[in-house]
Coordinates of N, CA, C and O in Angstrom, one line a residue:
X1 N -0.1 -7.8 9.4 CA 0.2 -6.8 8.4 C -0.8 -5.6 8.6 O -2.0 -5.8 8.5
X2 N -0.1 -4.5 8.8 CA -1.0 -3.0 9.2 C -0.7 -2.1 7.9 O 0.4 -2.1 7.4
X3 N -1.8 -1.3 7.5 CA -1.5 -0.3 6.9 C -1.3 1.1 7.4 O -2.2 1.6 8.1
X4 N -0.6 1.6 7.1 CA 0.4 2.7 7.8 C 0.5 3.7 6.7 O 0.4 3.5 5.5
X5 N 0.6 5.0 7.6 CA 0.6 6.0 6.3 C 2.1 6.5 6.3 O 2.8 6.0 7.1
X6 N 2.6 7.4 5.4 CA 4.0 7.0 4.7 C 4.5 8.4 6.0 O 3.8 9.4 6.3
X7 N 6.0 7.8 6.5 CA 7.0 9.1 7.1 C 6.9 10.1 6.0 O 6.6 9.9 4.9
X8 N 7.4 11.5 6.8 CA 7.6 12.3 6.5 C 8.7 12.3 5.3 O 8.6 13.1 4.3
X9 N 9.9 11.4 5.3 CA 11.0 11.6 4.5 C 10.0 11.1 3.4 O 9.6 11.9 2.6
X10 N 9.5 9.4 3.5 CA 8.7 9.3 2.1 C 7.7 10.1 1.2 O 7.6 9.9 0.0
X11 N 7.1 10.9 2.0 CA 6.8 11.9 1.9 C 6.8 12.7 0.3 O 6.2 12.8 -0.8
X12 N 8.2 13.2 1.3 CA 8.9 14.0 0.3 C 9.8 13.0 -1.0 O 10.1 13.5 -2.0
X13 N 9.9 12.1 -0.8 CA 10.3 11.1 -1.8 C 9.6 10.9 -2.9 O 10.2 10.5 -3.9
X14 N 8.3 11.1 -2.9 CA 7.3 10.5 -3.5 C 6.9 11.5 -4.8 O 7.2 12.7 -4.4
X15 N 6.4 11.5 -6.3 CA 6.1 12.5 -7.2 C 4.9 12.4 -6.4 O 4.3 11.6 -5.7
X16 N 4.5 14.2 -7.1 CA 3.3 15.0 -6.9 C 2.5 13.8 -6.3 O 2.8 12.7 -6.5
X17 N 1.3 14.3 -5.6 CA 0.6 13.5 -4.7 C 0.1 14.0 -3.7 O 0.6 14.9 -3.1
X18 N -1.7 13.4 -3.4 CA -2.0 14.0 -2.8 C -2.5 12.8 -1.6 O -3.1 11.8 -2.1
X19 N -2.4 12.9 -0.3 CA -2.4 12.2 0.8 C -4.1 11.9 0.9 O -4.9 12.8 0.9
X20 N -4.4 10.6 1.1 CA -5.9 10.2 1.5 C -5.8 8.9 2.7 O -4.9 8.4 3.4
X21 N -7.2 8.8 2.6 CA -7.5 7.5 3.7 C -8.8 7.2 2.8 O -9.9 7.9 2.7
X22 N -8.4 6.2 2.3 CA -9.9 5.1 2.0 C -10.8 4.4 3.1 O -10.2 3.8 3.9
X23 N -12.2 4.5 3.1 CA -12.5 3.9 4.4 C -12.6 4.4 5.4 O -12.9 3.8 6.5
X24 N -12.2 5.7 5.2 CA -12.0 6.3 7.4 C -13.2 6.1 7.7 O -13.3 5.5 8.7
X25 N -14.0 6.4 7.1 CA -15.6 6.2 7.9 C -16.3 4.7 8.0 O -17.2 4.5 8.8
X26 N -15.9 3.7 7.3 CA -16.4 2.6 6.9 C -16.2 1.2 8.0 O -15.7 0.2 7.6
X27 N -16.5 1.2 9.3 CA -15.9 0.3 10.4 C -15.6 -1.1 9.7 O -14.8 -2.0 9.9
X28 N -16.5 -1.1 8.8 CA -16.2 -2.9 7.8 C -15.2 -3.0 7.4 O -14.8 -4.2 7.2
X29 N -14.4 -1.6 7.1 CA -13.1 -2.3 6.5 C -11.7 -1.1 7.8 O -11.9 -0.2 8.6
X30 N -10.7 -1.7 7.2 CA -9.4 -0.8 8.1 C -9.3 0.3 7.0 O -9.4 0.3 5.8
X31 N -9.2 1.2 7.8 CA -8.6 2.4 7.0 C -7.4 2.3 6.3 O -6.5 1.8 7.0
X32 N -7.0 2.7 5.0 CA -6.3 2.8 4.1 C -5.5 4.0 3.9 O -5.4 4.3 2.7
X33 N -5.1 4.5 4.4 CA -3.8 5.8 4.3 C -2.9 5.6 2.8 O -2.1 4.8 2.7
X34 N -3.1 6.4 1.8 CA -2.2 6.1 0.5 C -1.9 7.6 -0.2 O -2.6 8.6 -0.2
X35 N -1.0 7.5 -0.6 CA -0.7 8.8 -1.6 C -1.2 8.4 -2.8 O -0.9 7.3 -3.2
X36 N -2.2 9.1 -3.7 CA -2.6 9.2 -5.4 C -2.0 10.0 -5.6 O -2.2 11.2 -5.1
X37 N -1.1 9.6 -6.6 CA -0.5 10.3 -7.7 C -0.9 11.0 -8.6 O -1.6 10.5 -9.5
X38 N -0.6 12.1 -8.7 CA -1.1 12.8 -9.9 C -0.6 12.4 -11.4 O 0.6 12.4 -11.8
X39 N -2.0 12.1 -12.2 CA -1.3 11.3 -13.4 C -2.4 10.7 -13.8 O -3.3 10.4 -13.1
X40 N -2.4 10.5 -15.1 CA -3.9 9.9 -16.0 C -3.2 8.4 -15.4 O -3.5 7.7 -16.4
X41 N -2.5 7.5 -14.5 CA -2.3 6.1 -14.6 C -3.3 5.9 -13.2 O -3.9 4.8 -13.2
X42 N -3.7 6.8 -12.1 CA -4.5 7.0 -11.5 C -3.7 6.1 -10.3 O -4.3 5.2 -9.7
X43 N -2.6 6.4 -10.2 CA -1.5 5.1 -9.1 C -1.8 5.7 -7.8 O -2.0 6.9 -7.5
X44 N -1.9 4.6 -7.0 CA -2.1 4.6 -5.5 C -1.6 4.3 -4.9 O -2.0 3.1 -4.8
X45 N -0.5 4.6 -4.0 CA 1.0 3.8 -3.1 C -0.2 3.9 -1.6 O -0.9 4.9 -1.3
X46 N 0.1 2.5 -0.9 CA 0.1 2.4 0.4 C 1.2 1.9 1.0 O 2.0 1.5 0.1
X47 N 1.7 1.6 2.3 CA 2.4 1.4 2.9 C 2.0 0.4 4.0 O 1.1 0.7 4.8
X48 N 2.6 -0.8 4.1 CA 2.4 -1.8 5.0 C 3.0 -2.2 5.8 O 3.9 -2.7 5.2
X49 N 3.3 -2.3 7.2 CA 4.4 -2.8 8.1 C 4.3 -4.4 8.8 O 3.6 -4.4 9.7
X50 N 4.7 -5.2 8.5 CA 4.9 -6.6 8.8 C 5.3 -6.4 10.1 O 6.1 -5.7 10.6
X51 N 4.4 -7.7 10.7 CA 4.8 -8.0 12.3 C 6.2 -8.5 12.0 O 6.7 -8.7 10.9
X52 N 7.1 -8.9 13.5 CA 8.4 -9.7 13.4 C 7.6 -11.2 13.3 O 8.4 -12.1 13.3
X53 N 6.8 -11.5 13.3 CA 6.3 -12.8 13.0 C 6.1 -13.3 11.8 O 6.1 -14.5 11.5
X54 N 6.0 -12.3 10.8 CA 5.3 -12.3 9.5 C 6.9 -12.7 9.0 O 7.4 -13.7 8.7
X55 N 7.3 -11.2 9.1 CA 9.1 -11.0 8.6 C 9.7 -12.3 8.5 O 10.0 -12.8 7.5
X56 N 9.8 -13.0 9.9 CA 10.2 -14.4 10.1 C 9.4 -15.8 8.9 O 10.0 -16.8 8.5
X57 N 8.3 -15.5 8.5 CA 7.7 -16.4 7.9 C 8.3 -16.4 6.7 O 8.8 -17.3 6.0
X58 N 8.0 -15.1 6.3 CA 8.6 -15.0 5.1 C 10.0 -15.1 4.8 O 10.4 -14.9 3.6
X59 N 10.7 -15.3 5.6 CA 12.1 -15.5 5.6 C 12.5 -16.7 5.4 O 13.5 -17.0 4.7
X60 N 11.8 -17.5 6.1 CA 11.3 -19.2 6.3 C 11.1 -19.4 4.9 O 11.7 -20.4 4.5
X61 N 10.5 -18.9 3.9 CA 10.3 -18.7 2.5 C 8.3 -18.9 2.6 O 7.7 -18.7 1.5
X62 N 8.0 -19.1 3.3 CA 6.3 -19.1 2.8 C 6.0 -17.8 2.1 O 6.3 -16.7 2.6
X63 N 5.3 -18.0 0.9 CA 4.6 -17.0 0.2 C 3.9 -15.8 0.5 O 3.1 -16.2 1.4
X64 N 3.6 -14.5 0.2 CA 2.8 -13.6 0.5 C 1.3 -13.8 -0.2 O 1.4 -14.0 -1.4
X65 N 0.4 -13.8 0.1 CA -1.0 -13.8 -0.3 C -1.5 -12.9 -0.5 O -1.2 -12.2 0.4
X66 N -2.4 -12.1 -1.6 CA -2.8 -11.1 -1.5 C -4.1 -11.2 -2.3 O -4.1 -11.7 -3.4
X67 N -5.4 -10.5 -1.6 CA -6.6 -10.9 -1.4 C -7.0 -9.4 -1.7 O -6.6 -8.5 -1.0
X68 N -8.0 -9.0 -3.0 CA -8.7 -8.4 -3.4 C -9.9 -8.3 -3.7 O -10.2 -8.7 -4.8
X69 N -10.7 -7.9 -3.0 CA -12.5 -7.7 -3.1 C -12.7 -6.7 -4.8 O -12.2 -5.6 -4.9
X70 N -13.4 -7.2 -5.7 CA -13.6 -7.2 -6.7 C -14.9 -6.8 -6.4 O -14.9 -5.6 -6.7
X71 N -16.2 -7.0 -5.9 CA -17.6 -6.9 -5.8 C -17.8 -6.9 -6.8 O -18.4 -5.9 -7.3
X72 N -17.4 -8.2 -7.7 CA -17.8 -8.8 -9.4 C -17.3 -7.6 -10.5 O -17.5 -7.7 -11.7
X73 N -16.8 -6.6 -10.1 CA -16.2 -5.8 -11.2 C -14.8 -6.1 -11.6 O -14.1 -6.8 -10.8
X74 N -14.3 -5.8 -12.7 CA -13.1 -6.0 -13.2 C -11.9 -5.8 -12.2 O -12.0 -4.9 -11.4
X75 N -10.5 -6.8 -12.1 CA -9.9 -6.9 -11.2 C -8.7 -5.7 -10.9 O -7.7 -6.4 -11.1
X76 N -8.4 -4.9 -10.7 CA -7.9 -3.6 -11.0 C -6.1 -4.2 -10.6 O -5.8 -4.9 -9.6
X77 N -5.2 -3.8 -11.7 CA -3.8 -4.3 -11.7 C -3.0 -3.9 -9.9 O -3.4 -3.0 -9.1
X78 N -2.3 -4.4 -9.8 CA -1.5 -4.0 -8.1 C -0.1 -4.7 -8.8 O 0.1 -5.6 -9.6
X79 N 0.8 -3.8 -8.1 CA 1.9 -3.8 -8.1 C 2.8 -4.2 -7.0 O 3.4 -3.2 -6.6
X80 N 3.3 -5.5 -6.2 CA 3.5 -5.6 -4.9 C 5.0 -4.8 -5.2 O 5.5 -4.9 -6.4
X81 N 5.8 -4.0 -3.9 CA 6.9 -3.5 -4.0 C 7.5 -4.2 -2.8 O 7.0 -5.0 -2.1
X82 N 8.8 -3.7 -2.8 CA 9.4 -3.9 -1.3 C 10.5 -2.7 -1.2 O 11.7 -2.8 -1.5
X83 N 10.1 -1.8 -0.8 CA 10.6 -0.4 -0.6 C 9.7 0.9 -1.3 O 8.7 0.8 -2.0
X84 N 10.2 1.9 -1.1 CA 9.5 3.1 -2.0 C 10.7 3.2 -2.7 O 10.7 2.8 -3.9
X85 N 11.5 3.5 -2.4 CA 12.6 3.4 -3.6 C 12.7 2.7 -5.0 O 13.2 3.2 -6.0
X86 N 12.3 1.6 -4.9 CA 12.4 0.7 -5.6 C 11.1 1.3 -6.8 O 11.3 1.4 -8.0
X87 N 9.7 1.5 -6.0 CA 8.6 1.4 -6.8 C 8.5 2.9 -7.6 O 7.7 3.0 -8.5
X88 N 9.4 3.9 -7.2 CA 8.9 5.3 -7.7 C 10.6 5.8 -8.5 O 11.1 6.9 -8.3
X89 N 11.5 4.6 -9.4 CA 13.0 5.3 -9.7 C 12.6 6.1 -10.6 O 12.9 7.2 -10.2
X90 N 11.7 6.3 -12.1 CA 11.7 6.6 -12.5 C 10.7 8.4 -12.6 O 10.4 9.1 -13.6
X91 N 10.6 8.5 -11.6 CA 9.5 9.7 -11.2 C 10.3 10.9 -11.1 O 9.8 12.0 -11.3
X92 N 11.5 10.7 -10.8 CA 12.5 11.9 -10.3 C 12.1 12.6 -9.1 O 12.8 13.5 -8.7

Protein backbone atom coordinates (compact mmCIF):
# COMPACT_ATOMS: atom_id res chain seq x y z
CA UNK A 1 0.00 0.00 0.00
CA UNK A 2 1.54 3.52 -1.34
CA UNK A 3 0.54 6.82 -0.59
CA UNK A 4 -0.20 8.78 -3.62
CA UNK A 5 -1.21 12.30 -4.08
CA UNK A 6 -4.83 12.82 -5.53
CA UNK A 7 -5.31 13.20 -9.82
CA UNK A 8 -6.00 16.23 -11.15
CA UNK A 9 -9.96 15.32 -11.65
CA UNK A 10 -9.94 14.61 -7.63
CA UNK A 11 -8.55 17.54 -7.34
CA UNK A 12 -11.08 19.43 -8.52
CA UNK A 13 -13.60 17.12 -6.81
CA UNK A 14 -12.56 17.93 -3.53
CA UNK A 15 -14.09 21.18 -1.15
CA UNK A 16 -11.73 24.13 -0.62
CA UNK A 17 -8.32 22.68 0.24
CA UNK A 18 -5.12 23.16 0.37
CA UNK A 19 -2.41 20.46 -1.07
CA UNK A 20 0.56 19.31 1.50
CA UNK A 21 3.07 16.48 2.17
CA UNK A 22 3.66 15.51 5.72
CA UNK A 23 7.14 14.26 6.25
CA UNK A 24 8.84 15.33 2.97
CA UNK A 25 11.90 15.98 4.86
CA UNK A 26 11.70 13.15 7.54
CA UNK A 27 13.58 9.87 5.84
CA UNK A 28 11.91 7.90 9.10
CA UNK A 29 8.74 8.03 7.74
CA UNK A 30 7.15 7.95 3.81
CA UNK A 31 5.95 11.03 2.70
CA UNK A 32 2.30 11.81 3.03
CA UNK A 33 0.69 13.84 0.09
CA UNK A 34 -3.00 14.90 1.55
CA UNK A 35 -5.47 17.69 0.84
CA UNK A 36 -6.57 19.81 4.38
CA UNK A 37 -9.59 21.04 4.20
CA UNK A 38 -10.55 24.19 5.04
CA UNK A 39 -12.88 23.98 8.10
CA UNK A 40 -12.70 24.17 12.00
CA UNK A 41 -13.11 19.85 11.66
CA UNK A 42 -9.36 20.24 10.56
CA UNK A 43 -10.06 16.97 7.87
CA UNK A 44 -7.19 15.52 6.08
CA UNK A 45 -7.87 13.19 2.84
CA UNK A 46 -4.94 11.01 1.68
CA UNK A 47 -5.01 8.70 -1.07
CA UNK A 48 -3.68 5.14 -1.11
CA UNK A 49 -3.13 2.74 -4.05
CA UNK A 50 -3.15 -1.09 -3.30
CA UNK A 51 -0.85 -3.50 -4.94
CA UNK A 52 -2.78 -6.31 -7.22
CA UNK A 53 -1.64 -8.50 -4.40
CA UNK A 54 -3.20 -6.66 -1.65
CA UNK A 55 -6.59 -6.10 -4.01
CA UNK A 56 -6.50 -10.02 -4.27
CA UNK A 57 -6.22 -10.47 -0.43
CA UNK A 58 -8.72 -8.46 0.31
CA UNK A 59 -11.04 -10.01 -1.95
CA UNK A 60 -10.10 -13.45 -0.46
CA UNK A 61 -11.84 -11.46 2.51
CA UNK A 62 -8.73 -10.95 4.92
CA UNK A 63 -9.12 -7.75 6.89
CA UNK A 64 -7.43 -4.26 6.41
CA UNK A 65 -5.19 -3.29 9.46
CA UNK A 66 -4.54 0.08 10.22
CA UNK A 67 -1.69 1.18 12.47
CA UNK A 68 -1.35 4.59 14.10
CA UNK A 69 1.68 6.05 16.00
CA UNK A 70 0.14 8.01 18.81
CA UNK A 71 3.65 8.97 20.63
CA UNK A 72 1.39 8.48 23.92
CA UNK A 73 -0.97 11.38 22.88
CA UNK A 74 -4.62 11.04 22.43
CA UNK A 75 -5.63 8.82 19.45
CA UNK A 76 -6.92 11.24 16.70
CA UNK A 77 -10.41 9.83 14.93
CA UNK A 78 -9.65 8.33 10.96
CA UNK A 79 -12.18 7.65 8.77
CA UNK A 80 -11.25 4.57 6.35
CA UNK A 81 -13.14 5.35 2.78
CA UNK A 82 -13.23 3.49 -0.42
CA UNK A 83 -13.43 6.18 -3.10
CA UNK A 84 -13.44 10.05 -2.88
CA UNK A 85 -16.81 10.11 -3.86
CA UNK A 86 -18.18 8.37 -1.33
CA UNK A 87 -16.05 10.34 1.54
CA UNK A 88 -16.76 14.16 0.40
CA UNK A 89 -21.16 13.76 -0.79
CA UNK A 90 -22.02 16.18 1.31
CA UNK A 91 -19.41 19.12 0.50
CA UNK A 92 -20.93 20.05 -2.80
Amino acid sequence: MEPVPFDELEVLMLPPHDLVTYAKDQPQYRPLPVAKLHGPEGRVISRWVLTPEERERLAKGEDLYIEQLTFGRALQPILPNVGLRDLCPVDG
